[in-house]
């Protein structure tokens, strides 16, 4: 519970990730960051390896999304101290697109509407398929497969990015992108929020499967233990006021659901 | 200026509608000036100098199944006054596409087109114009449309060329339950000026108008959008919407948006929204976070901005043509921009 770094105890490390799968590791050390000029993160340490599932829970405003953006490199989220490395390569200072190329993926808490831009064009531009802007059949098939895996009507893949999608549909579209891009490590910012019960199960199962399929390492931000019924968490971290104040196994998530965060808040 | 029209057929399977010059279309004299009534100096110039106005007359109940294409070609160093009059009888439907093109280069031509669209009761008229004149040309265009009860008037004007390109689109719905959709897209680069003026004129109860104008300015180009919604007395329960979005792609470029309302009736719904600014930061971050390099992300977003309005266009047959024209110019505008950025 007091293991602040969360290293070494991951149970999923490397297991089930098939022979030949390259091991990746995202290491966060002493990360401090501000958003909109306000100091939000006060020293975060985390290590996420291929095949591991880490969960971050914490009250609203505790800095979970800020951490996600600091990792991905959102302009305006400024890292003031510490480091973020992917396979030993420093990401702080790199633009978001290079971090993505290094193997990082972020499913946004609020996916952005981009009128007129189709999912296939985005993924083609991201280097999947021929990069020519039109969807080659192979990319189309992969998008369709990923959509089916999370119960998303493939027709919705033709819509411009997140335009006129419901909250749950937009989250599932993030999952389609994840499945097609196959990042080494993904950060999921409340990908489960807004999903109906069936979709929640589908998404959790797809993620669990992905940890084995290509050994993705997962850092999942969530408010709900029910997300972890079909997604096996190796470690659960509790974030309060920009710090990880406790780390434990899956039982911690269940406990938090019952007791809330009262015991973890700074009494001041 | 030469006119060429495609889609007019003669012979045994001649179309059940008339297309041609005044001599070829019975009743053409009544059509001229029936929509564009209060002409300013430019309209009067067109009245005086339009050598051979083109007429399209679709009788009551006739649905023309393929779009008519009218191409105007501006000769170098010429002044031309193209005139097109379209009339759709009660319950008729027709789509017309008008293209204004020229020699390009340094050609200083002046083009003053006037287009009149008349939709009778229950008629549907769809219209697209594409202005791709050369970079030194001046284009001062006027589109006037009127629709009767239950009409559907849909217009889309696309301005890409010319040194100075003005497009004034006045759409009047004068029969109850009539509706119109007024779309306009413009892209400026270099020192181009686009001057877009619209009027959504409600003159009968329960009329609807929906306007969307979207443009981007690059280099040191400028755009001015000014739009008026007028709801006349008696046009109760009318619904008017006006949206204008402008992307400013370079620091030297400038866009103005000037919405106006003139509402003389009480029980109406009106809304207007306008934005002027650079590419949205959140969109940029979202796209880039998928591993897309900044200049590629920018291209995707700006293309998407135009594709979104082109996809709404009233004549789907020309969607690909419009996209190609816009994308080509956009690629140039964005490429110029990188050079500037790299050089500075
Ligand atoms: N751009 C910004 N400008 C100012 N304050 C910000 C900005 N972004 C985040 N904050 C603040 O930083 C704190 C952390 O926000 P963050 O979005 O990281 O919380 P969170 O843990 O993700 O919350 P939630 O559970 O509601 O999603 C909040 O107090 C928030 O108001
Ligand atoms: Mg959040």
XYZ file of C-alpha atoms and ligand atoms in Angstrom:
644
model
C 0.000 0.000 0.000
C 2.851 2.386 0.555
C 4.908 1.342 -2.430
C 5.094 4.706 -4.134
C 7.042 3.618 -7.142
C 4.978 0.621 -7.977
C 7.947 -1.150 -9.478
C 8.770 -4.766 -9.232
C 5.429 -6.053 -8.100
C 3.705 -6.258 -11.433
C 2.479 -9.757 -11.963
C 1.850 -9.527 -15.669
C 5.379 -8.694 -16.677
C 6.197 -10.495 -19.820
C 3.886 -13.369 -19.154
C 1.668 -14.500 -21.946
C 3.134 -12.011 -24.384
C 4.328 -14.637 -26.773
C 7.868 -15.370 -27.765
C 9.622 -12.575 -29.568
C 7.468 -9.757 -28.149
C 9.691 -6.804 -27.438
C 9.547 -5.637 -23.836
C 8.806 -1.954 -23.351
C 8.885 0.147 -20.261
C 7.488 3.562 -19.439
C 9.236 5.079 -16.467
C 8.007 8.163 -14.683
C 10.333 9.661 -12.099
C 9.671 12.596 -9.796
C 7.266 14.111 -12.291
C 5.991 17.561 -11.423
C 3.748 19.434 -13.790
C 1.524 22.444 -14.024
C -1.596 22.977 -16.092
C -2.595 26.451 -17.160
C 0.204 27.820 -14.972
C -1.057 26.057 -11.827
C 1.094 23.387 -10.151
C -0.916 20.156 -10.243
C 1.476 17.201 -10.056
C 3.913 17.101 -7.159
C 6.213 14.195 -7.831
C 4.863 11.100 -9.540
C 6.785 7.835 -9.799
C 5.451 4.971 -11.912
C 6.829 2.147 -13.966
C 4.613 0.469 -16.532
C 5.968 -2.493 -18.443
C 4.669 -4.439 -21.391
C 1.717 -6.611 -20.437
C 1.084 -4.881 -17.117
C -2.172 -3.258 -16.102
C -1.853 -0.275 -13.790
C -4.906 1.543 -12.547
C -5.062 5.071 -11.202
C -7.992 6.127 -9.110
C -8.519 9.379 -7.301
C -10.995 12.138 -6.580
C -12.052 14.661 -9.203
C -9.415 17.286 -9.715
C -6.629 15.223 -8.149
C -4.517 15.496 -11.321
C -5.159 12.239 -13.165
C -5.828 13.840 -16.549
C -2.982 16.248 -15.997
C -0.706 13.229 -15.552
C -2.055 11.710 -18.759
C -1.379 14.946 -20.664
C 2.027 15.418 -19.094
C 2.953 11.932 -20.310
C 1.585 12.550 -23.818
C 3.027 16.058 -24.088
C 0.032 18.319 -24.372
C 1.017 21.928 -24.991
C -0.011 23.908 -21.908
C 0.702 21.043 -19.529
C 4.177 21.969 -18.468
C 6.566 19.530 -16.883
C 8.486 21.449 -14.234
C 10.591 18.608 -12.842
C 11.279 14.927 -13.273
C 11.441 12.654 -16.258
C 9.351 10.377 -18.432
C 11.203 7.762 -20.410
C 10.119 5.127 -22.878
C 12.631 2.301 -23.100
C 15.185 4.647 -21.594
C 14.543 7.421 -24.093
C 13.552 10.766 -22.531
C 10.153 12.007 -23.669
C 9.966 15.286 -21.750
C 10.587 18.060 -24.233
C 9.479 15.928 -27.159
C 6.286 16.890 -29.010
C 3.267 14.617 -28.679
C 3.660 13.076 -32.119
C 7.175 11.888 -31.362
C 6.014 10.370 -28.092
C 3.347 8.525 -30.061
C 5.998 7.309 -32.478
C 7.968 6.121 -29.473
C 5.044 3.843 -28.638
C 2.801 5.864 -26.332
C -0.938 6.241 -26.798
C -3.488 8.290 -24.891
C -7.219 7.676 -25.009
C -8.630 11.057 -24.083
C -11.185 11.609 -21.335
C -12.922 13.958 -23.774
C -12.169 12.904 -27.370
C -12.016 15.952 -29.613
C -14.385 16.550 -32.520
C -12.547 17.134 -35.787
C -15.078 17.968 -38.511
C -14.407 16.529 -41.934
C -11.584 14.225 -40.841
C -12.334 10.522 -41.014
C -10.864 7.891 -38.750
C -9.285 6.139 -41.739
C -7.515 9.339 -42.846
C -6.203 9.860 -39.352
C -4.895 6.321 -39.033
C -3.409 6.437 -42.529
C -1.639 9.686 -41.625
C -0.443 8.041 -38.416
C 1.445 5.568 -40.570
C -0.975 2.676 -40.684
C -1.662 1.431 -44.185
C -0.066 3.221 -47.106
C -0.135 6.659 -45.503
C -1.795 8.006 -48.595
C -4.851 9.398 -46.904
C -7.292 6.883 -48.306
C -8.121 3.748 -46.428
C -6.529 0.691 -47.930
C -8.615 -2.423 -47.555
C -6.346 -3.834 -44.872
C -6.781 -0.774 -42.678
C -10.509 -0.890 -43.259
C -10.632 -4.506 -42.135
C -8.648 -3.795 -39.025
C -10.867 -0.866 -38.099
C -13.944 -2.995 -38.614
C -12.530 -5.840 -36.498
C -11.624 -3.462 -33.692
C -15.049 -1.826 -33.848
C -16.751 -5.194 -33.554
C -14.530 -6.149 -30.624
C -15.912 -3.224 -28.629
C -19.459 -3.458 -29.947
C -19.249 -0.334 -32.090
C -21.354 -0.204 -35.234
C -18.738 -0.145 -38.053
C -20.915 2.382 -39.887
C -19.884 4.916 -37.263
C -16.269 4.565 -38.429
C -17.250 6.617 -41.487
C -18.244 9.616 -39.407
C -15.840 12.495 -39.028
C -13.810 12.083 -35.835
C -16.148 12.167 -32.835
C -18.608 14.445 -34.625
C -22.147 13.686 -33.485
C -21.000 10.576 -31.627
C -22.470 9.798 -28.232
C -20.090 9.782 -25.280
C -19.866 6.004 -25.251
C -19.389 5.797 -29.017
C -16.532 8.276 -28.867
C -14.828 6.195 -26.148
C -15.185 3.073 -28.236
C -13.707 4.924 -31.201
C -10.665 5.621 -29.035
C -10.458 1.867 -28.493
C -10.560 1.285 -32.249
C -7.611 3.632 -32.654
C -5.750 1.848 -29.882
C -6.369 -1.527 -31.484
C -5.220 -0.411 -34.922
C -2.187 1.562 -33.738
C -1.050 -1.105 -31.265
C 1.046 1.111 -29.038
C 3.616 -0.275 -26.616
C 2.085 1.536 -23.663
C -1.328 3.141 -23.479
C -2.794 5.635 -21.074
C -6.564 5.389 -20.860
C -8.189 8.416 -19.310
C -11.575 7.175 -18.152
C -12.132 5.155 -21.290
C -14.839 3.366 -19.304
C -16.839 6.493 -18.431
C -20.027 6.785 -20.412
C -20.036 3.150 -21.534
C -23.133 1.034 -21.087
C -22.786 -2.254 -19.202
C -22.249 -4.339 -22.312
C -19.712 -1.963 -23.801
C -17.901 -1.816 -20.484
C -17.416 -5.581 -20.585
C -16.389 -5.503 -24.242
C -13.810 -2.783 -23.679
C -12.356 -4.422 -20.586
C -12.110 -7.780 -22.362
C -10.501 -6.194 -25.424
C -7.878 -4.551 -23.237
C -7.162 -7.723 -21.320
C -6.759 -9.528 -24.631
C -4.449 -6.796 -25.950
C -2.054 -7.305 -23.049
C -1.466 -10.755 -24.452
C -1.984 -10.118 -28.148
C 0.810 -7.593 -28.473
C 1.767 -7.138 -24.870
C 0.425 -3.634 -24.447
C 1.185 -2.029 -21.095
C -1.825 -0.212 -19.662
C -2.156 2.780 -17.371
C -5.894 3.073 -16.880
C -7.464 5.999 -15.090
C -10.900 5.097 -13.798
C -13.427 5.925 -11.119
C -15.041 2.519 -11.055
C -14.047 -0.845 -9.694
C -16.567 -2.493 -12.021
C -14.186 -1.750 -14.915
C -11.733 -4.117 -13.247
C -14.025 -7.118 -13.206
C -12.836 -8.180 -16.639
C -9.625 -6.225 -16.755
C -7.185 -7.671 -14.277
C -5.262 -4.927 -12.514
C -1.729 -5.712 -11.437
C -1.445 -2.532 -9.427
C -3.890 0.107 -8.281
C -2.537 3.562 -7.443
C -4.447 6.182 -5.522
C -3.830 9.763 -6.564
C -4.752 12.630 -4.279
C -3.714 16.245 -4.773
C -1.165 15.449 -7.435
C 0.544 12.654 -5.524
C 0.264 8.894 -5.512
C -0.582 8.255 -1.896
C -1.097 4.501 -1.989
C -0.469 1.545 -4.254
C -1.922 -1.905 -3.895
C -3.443 -4.808 -5.725
C -6.910 -5.099 -7.233
C -8.483 -5.363 -3.790
C -7.624 -1.714 -3.235
C -10.029 -0.639 -5.980
C -12.846 -2.550 -4.357
C -12.035 -1.042 -1.011
C -11.988 2.482 -2.453
C -15.420 1.932 -3.922
C -16.733 1.173 -0.470
C -14.840 3.682 1.649
C -14.141 6.527 -0.746
C -11.041 8.671 -0.541
C -11.631 10.173 2.891
C -8.839 8.211 4.494
C -6.342 9.295 1.866
C -6.997 12.992 1.807
C -4.562 15.341 3.433
C -6.201 16.330 6.722
C -4.190 19.585 6.665
C -16.564 35.195 -72.427
C -17.779 31.892 -73.756
C -20.588 29.827 -72.410
C -20.663 26.127 -72.795
C -23.488 24.067 -71.458
C -23.485 20.367 -70.940
C -26.594 18.412 -70.213
C -28.859 20.064 -72.775
C -29.934 17.413 -75.235
C -31.905 17.651 -78.406
C -33.492 15.003 -80.585
C -36.102 12.373 -79.910
C -35.191 12.037 -76.264
C -34.915 15.778 -75.787
C -35.319 16.804 -72.201
C -38.744 17.960 -71.097
C -37.266 21.288 -70.091
C -35.841 24.238 -71.989
C -32.259 25.379 -71.887
C -30.629 27.936 -74.157
C -30.550 31.584 -75.129
C -33.512 33.967 -75.130
C -34.329 32.968 -78.685
C -34.377 29.290 -77.780
C -36.355 29.413 -74.548
C -39.948 30.631 -74.752
C -40.789 32.968 -71.931
C -37.161 33.864 -71.318
C -37.991 37.566 -71.350
C -40.162 37.103 -68.246
C -37.384 35.312 -66.418
C -34.746 37.987 -66.875
C -34.818 40.265 -63.866
C -37.684 38.418 -62.218
C -35.552 37.434 -59.256
C -32.875 40.110 -59.235
C -35.256 43.054 -59.161
C -33.532 45.990 -57.530
C -30.293 46.136 -59.447
C -27.378 48.202 -58.317
C -24.891 49.640 -60.794
C -23.199 46.279 -61.303
C -26.432 44.447 -61.981
C -27.394 47.175 -64.464
C -24.040 46.739 -66.143
C -24.788 43.064 -66.433
C -28.289 43.859 -67.719
C -26.730 46.051 -70.382
C -23.771 43.953 -71.400
C -24.725 40.319 -70.883
C -24.443 39.283 -74.531
C -26.363 36.083 -74.400
C -28.032 35.283 -71.119
C -28.575 31.590 -70.600
C -31.989 30.316 -69.524
C -33.079 27.086 -67.912
C -36.808 26.643 -67.623
C -38.175 23.506 -65.981
C -41.959 23.085 -66.284
C -44.240 22.205 -63.394
C -43.681 18.763 -61.973
C -40.599 17.933 -64.028
C -37.607 16.492 -62.193
C -34.361 16.966 -64.098
C -32.368 13.933 -63.112
C -28.789 15.087 -63.764
C -27.167 18.375 -62.895
C -26.720 20.976 -65.640
C -23.210 22.317 -65.927
C -22.538 25.828 -67.197
C -18.935 26.872 -67.721
C -17.939 30.500 -68.218
C -14.460 31.107 -69.529
C -13.019 34.578 -69.102
C -10.803 35.691 -71.987
C -7.564 37.463 -71.059
C -7.928 41.179 -70.306
C -11.654 41.083 -70.930
C -14.685 42.339 -69.098
C -17.557 39.913 -69.113
C -21.080 39.847 -67.775
C -22.361 36.282 -67.595
C -26.066 35.901 -66.887
C -27.903 32.736 -65.960
C -31.603 32.499 -65.171
C -33.085 29.305 -63.783
C -36.777 28.751 -63.220
C -38.312 25.649 -61.677
C -42.081 25.371 -61.956
C -44.376 24.093 -59.228
C -43.067 20.839 -57.811
C -40.196 20.739 -60.303
C -36.613 20.030 -59.374
C -33.301 20.887 -60.971
C -29.616 21.135 -60.071
C -27.325 23.610 -61.758
C -23.562 23.965 -61.460
C -21.854 27.097 -62.694
C -18.081 27.320 -63.076
C -16.190 30.579 -63.592
C -12.707 29.965 -64.914
C -10.163 31.888 -66.889
C -6.712 31.978 -68.373
C -5.012 32.438 -65.024
C -1.568 33.936 -64.730
C -1.478 37.722 -64.775
C -4.656 37.964 -66.706
C -6.554 41.038 -65.511
C -10.072 40.164 -66.475
C -13.223 41.502 -64.860
C -16.146 39.150 -64.448
C -19.525 40.412 -63.253
C -21.895 37.455 -63.175
C -25.539 37.602 -62.212
C -27.400 34.377 -61.509
C -31.133 34.242 -60.860
C -32.859 31.213 -59.375
C -36.639 31.044 -59.146
C -38.350 28.164 -57.362
C -42.133 28.046 -57.600
C -44.365 26.384 -55.031
C -42.893 23.098 -53.864
C -39.972 23.343 -56.283
C -36.451 22.266 -55.407
C -33.522 24.157 -56.874
C -29.944 23.178 -56.047
C -27.138 25.380 -57.195
C -23.361 25.275 -56.933
C -20.959 27.873 -58.249
C -17.211 27.485 -58.398
C -15.063 30.541 -58.996
C -11.535 29.562 -60.039
C -10.512 32.657 -62.003
C -6.857 33.623 -62.398
C -4.963 35.342 -59.618
C -5.206 38.821 -61.168
C -8.878 38.696 -62.120
C -11.673 40.550 -60.429
C -14.926 38.794 -59.856
C -18.001 40.609 -58.594
C -20.749 38.053 -58.447
C -24.383 38.247 -57.581
C -26.641 35.325 -56.822
C -30.309 36.038 -56.315
C -32.764 33.315 -55.402
C -36.465 33.362 -54.622
C -38.665 30.538 -53.522
C -42.411 30.080 -53.069
C -44.451 28.057 -50.599
C -42.813 24.817 -49.544
C -39.829 25.404 -51.800
C -36.374 24.045 -51.165
C -33.613 26.370 -52.314
C -30.089 25.146 -51.764
C -27.098 27.159 -52.862
C -23.383 26.675 -52.432
C -20.926 29.258 -53.694
C -17.245 28.389 -53.651
C -14.701 31.165 -54.173
C -11.117 30.092 -54.709
C -9.666 32.276 -57.444
C -9.428 35.975 -58.349
C -7.465 38.788 -56.826
C -10.698 40.288 -55.567
C -13.642 37.950 -55.403
C -16.959 39.219 -54.214
C -19.983 37.001 -53.941
C -23.258 38.420 -52.837
C -25.971 35.842 -52.332
C -29.493 37.072 -51.598
C -32.011 34.362 -50.884
C -35.647 35.261 -50.352
C -38.230 32.777 -49.188
C -41.565 34.343 -49.979
C -43.992 31.435 -49.646
C -45.064 29.829 -46.390
C -43.091 26.800 -45.202
C -40.415 27.429 -47.798
C -36.843 26.713 -46.831
C -33.383 27.533 -48.006
C -29.873 26.412 -47.248
C -27.137 28.861 -48.123
C -23.575 27.552 -48.094
C -20.405 29.339 -49.007
C -16.744 28.390 -48.869
C -13.725 30.496 -49.636
C -9.994 30.069 -49.517
C -7.555 32.927 -49.845
C -3.804 32.918 -50.308
C -1.198 35.469 -51.390
C -2.889 38.857 -51.449
C -6.344 37.640 -52.411
C -9.452 39.284 -51.023
C -12.709 37.400 -50.607
C -15.767 39.476 -49.903
C -18.794 37.354 -49.060
C -22.162 38.988 -48.502
C -25.344 37.121 -47.763
C -28.980 37.930 -47.179
C -31.446 35.467 -45.686
C -34.740 37.133 -46.390
C -37.892 35.727 -44.753
C -41.083 37.004 -46.274
C -43.719 34.413 -45.343
C -44.795 32.476 -42.266
C -42.846 29.448 -41.067
C -39.987 29.920 -43.482
C -36.618 28.423 -42.701
C -33.127 29.469 -43.635
C -29.894 27.830 -42.699
C -26.633 29.464 -43.631
C -23.110 28.165 -43.237
C -20.127 30.094 -44.555
C -16.655 28.738 -43.968
C -13.365 30.045 -45.199
C -9.656 30.066 -44.596
C -7.124 32.782 -45.260
C -3.409 32.137 -45.745
C -0.439 34.304 -46.713
C -1.547 37.912 -46.495
C -4.999 37.321 -47.880
C -8.174 38.706 -46.381
C -11.771 37.733 -46.126
C -14.804 39.687 -45.074
C -18.048 37.972 -44.362
C -21.106 40.112 -43.835
C -24.462 38.470 -43.477
C -27.910 39.843 -42.853
C -30.917 37.936 -41.599
C -34.106 39.821 -42.379
C -37.427 38.618 -41.061
C -40.180 40.741 -42.507
C -43.507 41.497 -40.884
C -45.816 38.537 -41.283
C -43.026 35.962 -41.406
C -44.172 34.525 -38.101
C -42.579 31.406 -36.669
C -39.717 31.653 -39.065
C -36.429 30.032 -38.232
C -33.140 31.559 -39.371
C -29.685 30.275 -38.612
C -26.394 31.783 -39.602
C -22.949 30.355 -38.937
C -19.623 31.699 -40.130
C -16.298 30.033 -39.340
C -12.952 31.440 -40.370
C -9.547 29.844 -40.102
C -6.640 32.244 -40.103
C -3.651 30.209 -41.243
C -0.949 32.859 -41.216
C -0.169 35.869 -39.107
C -0.328 38.151 -42.125
C -3.818 36.975 -43.059
C -6.988 38.508 -41.729
C -10.650 37.597 -41.569
C -13.625 39.685 -40.508
C -17.064 38.437 -39.675
C -19.980 40.849 -39.534
C -23.366 39.309 -38.750
C -26.485 41.486 -38.773
C -30.078 40.935 -37.808
C -33.108 42.853 -38.967
C -36.103 41.274 -37.273
C -39.502 42.886 -37.748
C -41.603 40.031 -36.375
C -41.863 38.669 -32.854
C -42.502 34.986 -32.935
C -39.305 33.877 -34.680
C -36.161 31.878 -33.958
C -32.839 33.333 -35.009
C -29.334 32.276 -34.189
C -25.954 33.287 -35.342
C -22.491 32.127 -34.475
C -19.160 33.134 -35.833
C -15.556 32.289 -35.143
C -12.301 33.726 -36.410
C -9.018 32.187 -35.365
C -6.146 29.824 -35.970
C -6.379 26.035 -36.078
C -7.865 24.711 -32.851
C -5.146 23.643 -30.402
C -7.119 20.711 -29.030
C -7.735 19.330 -32.510
C -4.072 19.698 -33.325
C -3.014 17.913 -30.123
C -5.528 15.134 -30.634
C -4.349 14.405 -34.178
C -0.661 14.759 -33.336
C -1.024 12.482 -30.315
C -1.655 9.666 -32.799
C 1.824 10.072 -34.195
C 0.987 12.506 -36.982
C 3.650 15.137 -37.701
C 2.510 18.757 -37.201
C 2.405 19.814 -40.852
C 0.458 16.677 -41.764
C -1.939 17.198 -38.862
C -2.521 20.760 -39.969
C -3.271 19.630 -43.513
C -5.747 17.043 -42.236
C -7.574 19.538 -40.046
C -7.822 22.262 -42.677
C -8.870 19.812 -45.385
C -11.457 18.445 -42.991
C -12.717 21.959 -42.336
C -13.471 22.322 -46.053
C -14.569 18.734 -46.638
C -17.195 19.139 -43.931
C -18.947 21.933 -45.815
C -18.333 20.422 -49.264
C -19.976 17.194 -48.089
C -23.078 19.186 -47.266
C -23.191 20.636 -50.765
C -26.502 20.411 -52.620
C -25.109 18.755 -55.772
C -23.295 15.565 -54.719
C -22.157 14.935 -58.302
C -19.582 17.721 -57.974
C -18.310 16.913 -54.481
C -15.182 15.267 -55.845
C -14.503 18.168 -58.205
C -14.850 20.702 -55.399
C -12.678 18.689 -53.047
C -9.982 18.364 -55.659
C -9.945 22.086 -56.414
C -9.868 22.999 -52.737
C -7.265 20.403 -51.749
C -4.934 21.441 -54.533
C -5.029 25.086 -53.531
C -4.830 24.196 -49.885
C -1.722 22.109 -50.407
C -0.141 25.095 -52.136
C -1.208 27.504 -49.416
C 0.132 25.243 -46.676
C 3.333 24.521 -48.563
C 4.048 28.235 -49.080
C 3.516 28.611 -45.407
C 6.151 26.071 -44.407
C 8.641 27.801 -46.641
C 7.874 31.065 -44.886
C 8.122 29.381 -41.498
C 11.368 27.682 -42.407
C 12.803 30.863 -43.875
C 11.840 32.984 -40.852
N -5.629 24.220 -18.128
C -5.854 24.335 -16.815
N -5.849 25.536 -16.220
C -6.055 25.666 -14.896
N -6.293 24.637 -14.092
C -6.312 23.408 -14.628
C -6.094 23.193 -16.014
N -6.181 21.871 -16.254
C -6.441 21.296 -15.078
N -6.514 22.217 -14.107
C -6.783 21.965 -12.699
O -5.891 20.967 -12.254
C -6.540 20.089 -11.350
C -6.410 18.669 -11.837
O -7.221 18.508 -12.989
P -7.325 17.127 -13.734
O -8.142 17.345 -14.953
O -5.983 16.577 -13.898
O -8.154 16.270 -12.678
P -8.653 14.763 -12.751
O -8.041 14.049 -11.633
O -8.473 14.222 -14.092
O -10.218 14.952 -12.436
P -11.508 14.152 -12.990
O -11.647 12.944 -12.149
O -12.626 15.113 -12.720
O -11.320 13.885 -14.434
C -7.962 20.582 -11.218
O -8.083 21.355 -10.071
C -8.152 21.406 -12.450
O -9.090 22.430 -12.228
Mg -9.731 13.684 -15.617
